[in-house]
JSON list of C-alpha atoms in Angstrom, two decimals:
[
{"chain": "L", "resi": 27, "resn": "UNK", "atom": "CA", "xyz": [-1.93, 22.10, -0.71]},
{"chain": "L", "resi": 28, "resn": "UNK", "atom": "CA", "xyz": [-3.39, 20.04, 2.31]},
{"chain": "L", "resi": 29, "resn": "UNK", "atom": "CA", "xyz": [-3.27, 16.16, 1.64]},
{"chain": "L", "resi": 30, "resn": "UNK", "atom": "CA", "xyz": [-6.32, 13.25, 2.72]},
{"chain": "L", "resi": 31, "resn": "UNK", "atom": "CA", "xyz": [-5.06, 10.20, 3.94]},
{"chain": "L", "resi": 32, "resn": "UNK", "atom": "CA", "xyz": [-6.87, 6.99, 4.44]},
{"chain": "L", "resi": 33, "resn": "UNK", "atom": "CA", "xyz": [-6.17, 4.82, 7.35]},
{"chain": "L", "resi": 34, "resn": "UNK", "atom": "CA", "xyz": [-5.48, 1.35, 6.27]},
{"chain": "L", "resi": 35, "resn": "UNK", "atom": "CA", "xyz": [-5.27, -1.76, 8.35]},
{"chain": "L", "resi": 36, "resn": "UNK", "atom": "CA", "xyz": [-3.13, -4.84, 6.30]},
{"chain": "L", "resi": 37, "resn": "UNK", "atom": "CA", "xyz": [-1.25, -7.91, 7.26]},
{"chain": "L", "resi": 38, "resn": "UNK", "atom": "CA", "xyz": [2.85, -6.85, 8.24]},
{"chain": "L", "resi": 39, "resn": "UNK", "atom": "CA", "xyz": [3.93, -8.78, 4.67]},
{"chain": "L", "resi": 40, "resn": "UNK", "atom": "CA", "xyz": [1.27, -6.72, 2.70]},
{"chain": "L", "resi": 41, "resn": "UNK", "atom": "CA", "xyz": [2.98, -3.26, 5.03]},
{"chain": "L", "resi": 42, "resn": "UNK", "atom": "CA", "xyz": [6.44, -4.76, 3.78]},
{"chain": "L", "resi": 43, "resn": "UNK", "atom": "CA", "xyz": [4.66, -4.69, 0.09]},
{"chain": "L", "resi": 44, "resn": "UNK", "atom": "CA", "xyz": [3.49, -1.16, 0.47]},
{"chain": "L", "resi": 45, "resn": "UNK", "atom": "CA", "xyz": [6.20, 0.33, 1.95]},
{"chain": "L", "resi": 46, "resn": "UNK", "atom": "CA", "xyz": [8.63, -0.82, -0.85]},
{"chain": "L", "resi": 47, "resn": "UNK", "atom": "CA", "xyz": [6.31, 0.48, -3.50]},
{"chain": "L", "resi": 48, "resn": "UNK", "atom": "CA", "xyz": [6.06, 3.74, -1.69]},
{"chain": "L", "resi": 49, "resn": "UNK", "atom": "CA", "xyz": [10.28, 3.81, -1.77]},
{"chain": "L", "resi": 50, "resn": "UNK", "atom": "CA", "xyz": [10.04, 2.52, -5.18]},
{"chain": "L", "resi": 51, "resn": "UNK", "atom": "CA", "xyz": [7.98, 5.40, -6.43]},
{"chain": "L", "resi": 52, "resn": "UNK", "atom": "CA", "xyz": [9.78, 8.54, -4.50]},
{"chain": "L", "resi": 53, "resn": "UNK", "atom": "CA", "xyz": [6.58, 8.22, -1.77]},
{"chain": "L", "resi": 54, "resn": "UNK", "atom": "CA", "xyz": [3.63, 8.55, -4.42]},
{"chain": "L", "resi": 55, "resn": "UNK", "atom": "CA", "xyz": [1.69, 6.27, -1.37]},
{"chain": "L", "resi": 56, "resn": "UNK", "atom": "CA", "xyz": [2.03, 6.72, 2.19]},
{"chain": "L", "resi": 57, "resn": "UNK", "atom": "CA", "xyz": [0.96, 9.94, 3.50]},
{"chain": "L", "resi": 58, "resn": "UNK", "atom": "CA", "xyz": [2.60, 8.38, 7.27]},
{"chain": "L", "resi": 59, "resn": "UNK", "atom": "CA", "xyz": [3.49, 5.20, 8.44]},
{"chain": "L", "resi": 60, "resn": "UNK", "atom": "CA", "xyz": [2.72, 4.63, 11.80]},
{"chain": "L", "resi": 61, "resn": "UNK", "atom": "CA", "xyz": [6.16, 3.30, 13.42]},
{"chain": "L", "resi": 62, "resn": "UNK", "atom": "CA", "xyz": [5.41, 0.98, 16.05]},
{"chain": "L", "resi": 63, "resn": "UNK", "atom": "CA", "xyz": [2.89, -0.48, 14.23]},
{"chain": "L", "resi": 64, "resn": "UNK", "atom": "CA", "xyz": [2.80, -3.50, 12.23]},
{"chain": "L", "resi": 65, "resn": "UNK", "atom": "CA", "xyz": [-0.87, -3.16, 10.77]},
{"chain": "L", "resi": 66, "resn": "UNK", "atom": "CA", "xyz": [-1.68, 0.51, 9.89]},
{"chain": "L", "resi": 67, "resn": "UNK", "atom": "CA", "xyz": [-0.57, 2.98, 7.48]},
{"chain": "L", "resi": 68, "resn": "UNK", "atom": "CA", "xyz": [-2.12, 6.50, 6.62]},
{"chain": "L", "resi": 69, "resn": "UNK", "atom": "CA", "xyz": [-1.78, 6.83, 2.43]},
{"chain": "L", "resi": 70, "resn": "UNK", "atom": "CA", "xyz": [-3.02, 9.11, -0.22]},
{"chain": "L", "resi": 71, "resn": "UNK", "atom": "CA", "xyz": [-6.51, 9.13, -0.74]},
{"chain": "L", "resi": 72, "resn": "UNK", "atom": "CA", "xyz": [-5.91, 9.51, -4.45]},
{"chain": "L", "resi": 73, "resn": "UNK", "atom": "CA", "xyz": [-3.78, 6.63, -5.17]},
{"chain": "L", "resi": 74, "resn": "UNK", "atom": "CA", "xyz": [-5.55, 3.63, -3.15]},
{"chain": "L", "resi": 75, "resn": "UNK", "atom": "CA", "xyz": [-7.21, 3.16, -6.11]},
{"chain": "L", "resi": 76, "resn": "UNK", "atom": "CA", "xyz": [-4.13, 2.41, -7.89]},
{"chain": "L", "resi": 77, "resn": "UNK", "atom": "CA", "xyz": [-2.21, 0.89, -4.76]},
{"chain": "L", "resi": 78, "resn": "UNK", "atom": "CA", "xyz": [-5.74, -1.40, -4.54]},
{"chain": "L", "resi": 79, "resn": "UNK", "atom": "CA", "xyz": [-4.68, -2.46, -8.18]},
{"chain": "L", "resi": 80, "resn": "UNK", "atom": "CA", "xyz": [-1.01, -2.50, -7.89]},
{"chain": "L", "resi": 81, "resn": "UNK", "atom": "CA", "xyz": [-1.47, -5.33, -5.25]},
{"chain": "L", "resi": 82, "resn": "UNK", "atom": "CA", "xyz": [-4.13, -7.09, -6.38]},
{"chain": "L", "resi": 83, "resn": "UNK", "atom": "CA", "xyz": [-1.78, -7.64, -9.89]},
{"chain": "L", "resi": 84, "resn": "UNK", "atom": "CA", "xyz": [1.08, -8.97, -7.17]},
{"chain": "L", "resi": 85, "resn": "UNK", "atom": "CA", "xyz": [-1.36, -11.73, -6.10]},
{"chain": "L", "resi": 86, "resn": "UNK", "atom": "CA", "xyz": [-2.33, -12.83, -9.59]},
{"chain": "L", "resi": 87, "resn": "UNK", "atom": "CA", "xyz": [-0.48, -15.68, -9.88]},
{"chain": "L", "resi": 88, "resn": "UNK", "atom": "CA", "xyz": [-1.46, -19.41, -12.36]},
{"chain": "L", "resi": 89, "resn": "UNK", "atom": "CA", "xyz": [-2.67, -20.89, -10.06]},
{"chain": "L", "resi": 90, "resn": "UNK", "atom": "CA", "xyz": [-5.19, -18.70, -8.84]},
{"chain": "L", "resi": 91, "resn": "UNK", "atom": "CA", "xyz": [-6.28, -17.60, -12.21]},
{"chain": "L", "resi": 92, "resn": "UNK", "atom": "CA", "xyz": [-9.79, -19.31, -12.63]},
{"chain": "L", "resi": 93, "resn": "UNK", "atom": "CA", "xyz": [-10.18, -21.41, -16.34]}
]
């Protein structure tokens, strides 16, 4: 079976981010990262949904929570 890949464009922290996740979970992300660059990653069409949510969860924080 043939994979899709989405190109993604992210800060070099949020990269750092999803490349640990992607060792963390025996690579269930990145279809390719592009070495030699800090901003870009190719990963699995169907899991950015879940990457989308996995990192938006890292970000909640108290302080950003609204009342």
């Amino acid at each position: 079976t043939s994979l899709i890949g989405v190109l993604i464009e992210c800060d070099p922290s949020v990269k750092a981010i999803i490349l640990k996740y992607d060792r963390l979970q025996n690579n269930e992300y990145i279809v390719e990262d592009l070495e030699g660059d800090d901003r870009y990653l190719v990963v699995k069409e169907s899991q950015l949904a879940n990457l989308k949510i996995r990192l938006a969860k890292a970000w909640i924080s108290p302080q950003t929570v609204a009342a």
